[in-house]
Coordinates of C-alpha atoms in Angstrom, one line a residue:
M9 CA -206.3 -133.2 5.6
H10 CA -204.6 -131.2 8.4
H11 CA -202.4 -131.7 11.2
V12 CA -203.5 -129.8 14.2
D13 CA -201.5 -128.6 17.3
I14 CA -202.4 -126.9 20.4
V15 CA -199.8 -125.2 22.7
R16 CA -200.3 -123.3 26.0
I17 CA -197.7 -120.6 26.8
P18 CA -197.6 -119.2 30.5
C19 CA -196.9 -115.2 30.0
R20 CA -195.7 -112.8 32.9
S21 CA -197.6 -110.0 31.4
P22 CA -199.9 -109.0 28.6
G23 CA -197.2 -107.8 26.8
D24 CA -194.7 -110.8 27.3
T25 CA -194.1 -112.8 24.0
S26 CA -190.9 -114.5 25.2
G27 CA -192.5 -117.8 25.5
L28 CA -193.6 -117.7 22.0
E29 CA -190.3 -116.1 20.9
D30 CA -188.6 -119.1 22.7
L31 CA -190.7 -121.8 20.9
L32 CA -190.4 -120.0 17.5
A33 CA -186.6 -120.0 17.7
S34 CA -186.5 -123.7 18.7
G35 CA -188.5 -124.9 16.0
R36 CA -191.2 -126.4 18.2
L37 CA -193.5 -123.8 16.7
V38 CA -193.4 -122.4 13.1
A39 CA -194.9 -118.9 12.3
Q40 CA -196.6 -120.0 9.0
D41 CA -198.4 -122.8 10.7
I42 CA -200.0 -120.3 13.2
V43 CA -203.9 -119.5 12.7
A44 CA -205.4 -118.6 15.8
V45 CA -204.4 -117.5 19.4
I46 CA -206.5 -117.3 22.5
G47 CA -205.1 -115.5 25.4
K48 CA -206.2 -114.7 28.8
T49 CA -204.6 -111.7 30.5
E50 CA -204.8 -110.3 33.8
G51 CA -206.9 -107.2 32.9
N52 CA -210.1 -106.3 34.6
G53 CA -212.1 -107.7 31.5
G54 CA -214.2 -104.5 31.2
V55 CA -215.1 -102.1 28.3
N56 CA -211.5 -100.1 29.2
D57 CA -209.4 -103.2 29.6
Y58 CA -206.6 -102.1 27.4
T59 CA -204.4 -105.3 27.9
R60 CA -206.6 -107.3 25.3
E61 CA -205.7 -104.5 22.6
Y62 CA -202.0 -104.4 24.0
A63 CA -201.4 -108.1 24.0
T64 CA -202.8 -108.5 20.4
A65 CA -200.4 -105.7 19.2
M66 CA -197.5 -107.5 21.0
L67 CA -198.2 -110.9 19.4
A68 CA -198.7 -109.4 15.9
A69 CA -195.6 -107.5 16.0
C70 CA -193.9 -110.7 17.2
L71 CA -195.4 -112.9 14.5
G72 CA -194.6 -110.2 11.8
R73 CA -190.9 -110.2 12.5
A74 CA -190.8 -114.3 11.9
L75 CA -193.2 -113.8 9.2
E76 CA -191.6 -110.8 7.4
L77 CA -195.2 -108.7 7.9
S78 CA -196.6 -105.8 9.3
P79 CA -198.6 -106.1 12.4
A80 CA -202.0 -105.3 10.5
Q81 CA -201.2 -108.2 7.7
V82 CA -200.7 -110.6 10.8
E83 CA -203.9 -109.5 12.3
R84 CA -205.6 -110.1 8.8
R85 CA -203.9 -113.7 8.7
V86 CA -204.1 -115.0 12.5
A87 CA -207.2 -115.0 14.7
F88 CA -206.6 -113.2 17.9
V89 CA -209.0 -113.7 20.8
M90 CA -208.1 -112.1 23.7
S91 CA -209.8 -112.0 27.1
G92 CA -209.1 -110.1 30.2
G93 CA -209.6 -110.9 33.7
T94 CA -207.5 -113.9 35.6
E95 CA -209.4 -113.9 38.8
G96 CA -209.3 -117.1 40.9
V97 CA -207.1 -119.8 40.0
L98 CA -206.8 -118.5 36.5
S99 CA -203.2 -117.6 35.4
P100 CA -202.2 -115.5 32.3
H101 CA -201.4 -117.4 29.2
F102 CA -201.7 -117.7 25.4
T103 CA -203.1 -120.7 23.6
V104 CA -201.6 -121.1 20.2
F105 CA -203.2 -122.9 17.4
T106 CA -201.4 -124.6 14.4
R107 CA -202.6 -126.1 11.4
R108 CA -200.2 -127.5 8.5
P109 CA -200.9 -130.1 5.7
A110 CA -201.0 -133.9 7.1
G111 CA -198.6 -134.9 4.3
D112 CA -198.5 -138.4 3.3
R113 CA -199.5 -139.4 6.9
A114 CA -202.2 -142.1 6.8
P115 CA -205.5 -140.9 8.2
G116 CA -206.4 -142.7 11.5
A117 CA -209.9 -144.5 11.6
G118 CA -212.9 -142.2 12.2
P119 CA -213.2 -138.3 12.5
R120 CA -210.1 -136.4 13.4
M121 CA -209.5 -132.7 15.1
T122 CA -209.5 -129.9 12.6
L123 CA -209.9 -126.3 12.9
G124 CA -210.9 -123.5 10.7
V125 CA -210.8 -119.6 10.9
A126 CA -212.9 -116.8 9.6
F127 CA -213.2 -113.1 10.0
T128 CA -216.4 -110.9 9.7
R129 CA -216.4 -107.5 8.1
D130 CA -216.4 -104.6 10.5
F131 CA -219.8 -103.7 12.2
L132 CA -221.1 -100.3 12.3
P133 CA -222.0 -99.4 15.7
E134 CA -225.6 -99.7 15.5
E135 CA -225.4 -103.1 13.9
I136 CA -223.6 -104.4 17.0
G137 CA -226.0 -107.0 19.1
R138 CA -228.5 -106.8 16.0
R139 CA -229.5 -108.6 12.9
A140 CA -227.1 -107.7 11.2
Q141 CA -224.4 -109.1 13.6
I142 CA -226.3 -112.3 13.7
D143 CA -226.5 -112.9 10.0
E144 CA -222.7 -111.8 9.5
T145 CA -221.7 -114.3 12.3
A146 CA -223.7 -117.3 10.8
R147 CA -221.9 -116.6 7.4
A148 CA -218.5 -116.4 9.0
V149 CA -219.1 -120.0 10.8
H150 CA -219.8 -121.3 7.3
R151 CA -217.0 -120.1 5.9
A152 CA -214.7 -121.3 9.0
M153 CA -216.2 -124.9 8.5
D154 CA -215.3 -124.7 4.9
D155 CA -211.4 -123.3 5.9
A156 CA -211.3 -126.6 8.0
G157 CA -213.0 -129.2 5.7
I158 CA -215.9 -129.7 7.6
A159 CA -218.7 -130.9 5.7
G160 CA -221.6 -131.0 7.9
V161 CA -222.8 -129.6 11.2
Q162 CA -222.9 -132.9 12.8
D163 CA -218.9 -132.6 12.9
L164 CA -219.0 -129.4 14.3
H165 CA -218.2 -129.2 18.1
F166 CA -216.9 -125.8 19.2
V167 CA -217.2 -122.2 17.8
Q168 CA -215.0 -119.7 19.5
I169 CA -216.1 -115.8 18.5
K170 CA -214.3 -112.6 19.7
C171 CA -217.1 -110.1 19.3
P172 CA -217.0 -106.4 19.3
L173 CA -218.3 -103.8 21.8
L174 CA -219.7 -100.3 21.9
T175 CA -217.5 -97.4 23.2
A176 CA -218.8 -93.7 23.8
A177 CA -217.0 -92.8 20.7
K178 CA -218.8 -95.3 18.5
I179 CA -222.3 -94.4 20.1
G180 CA -221.6 -90.9 19.2
Q181 CA -220.5 -92.0 15.5
A182 CA -223.9 -93.7 15.1
R183 CA -226.2 -90.7 16.6
A184 CA -224.1 -88.3 14.3
R185 CA -225.4 -90.5 11.2
G186 CA -229.0 -90.4 12.7
H187 CA -228.9 -94.1 13.9
E188 CA -229.4 -95.1 17.6
P189 CA -227.1 -98.0 19.0
V190 CA -229.0 -101.1 20.5
T191 CA -227.9 -99.5 23.8
A192 CA -226.1 -96.5 25.3
D193 CA -224.7 -98.8 28.1
T194 CA -221.1 -99.6 27.1
Y195 CA -220.9 -102.5 29.4
A196 CA -224.3 -103.7 28.3
S197 CA -223.3 -103.7 24.9
M198 CA -221.0 -106.8 25.5
A199 CA -223.8 -109.0 26.4
F200 CA -225.9 -107.7 23.5
S201 CA -222.7 -108.7 21.5
R202 CA -222.3 -112.0 22.7
G203 CA -225.9 -112.7 22.4
A204 CA -225.9 -111.7 18.6
S205 CA -222.7 -114.0 18.3
A206 CA -224.6 -116.8 20.1
L207 CA -227.4 -116.6 17.7
G208 CA -225.4 -116.4 14.6
V209 CA -223.8 -119.7 15.7
A210 CA -227.1 -121.2 16.4
L211 CA -228.6 -119.9 12.9
A212 CA -225.3 -121.6 11.4
T213 CA -225.9 -124.8 12.8
G214 CA -229.7 -125.0 12.3
E215 CA -230.3 -124.7 16.1
A216 CA -232.3 -121.6 15.6

């Protein structure tokens, strides 16, 4: 049994980790307990939105200092889901998810909130938006359920996925090996990837 906490941290820019650093310094957050971060940056949300990678790199470096790990090691440990675009009433922020053993606290009556994290393998460019991505995503959902201690899909209520997209370089790599990607439109590849991810969740839950 776990104790789960969710903390929303406003940020001034994609690279602003000061709010996270302050909460770590105060003890409000413990770096070892952080399992996922979902961020909303003020990028354009397109294929060329560098703010997603920049924010991930800055967060991984921040947690790496606290955990005495390299940023690459942090990214294998913590799920970072960055989304660009804060149009309208949205404001840039990071949402940090922590999980720690519940200890000797008596469980409350009925189901309680829990969360699990899993990572897929890296996809080949020609696998994005196709059956390989669907099947691997379904397997990752089951691993995340096991990580959370969720025994049945009836207790699974939300799945958050960060999926890859195609770039001109990835398309070129696939064609150089004699494989054609699902699309040559890098922007359209985002839709194909999201669709495959959604179908993977549906496959894992028995909805498809």
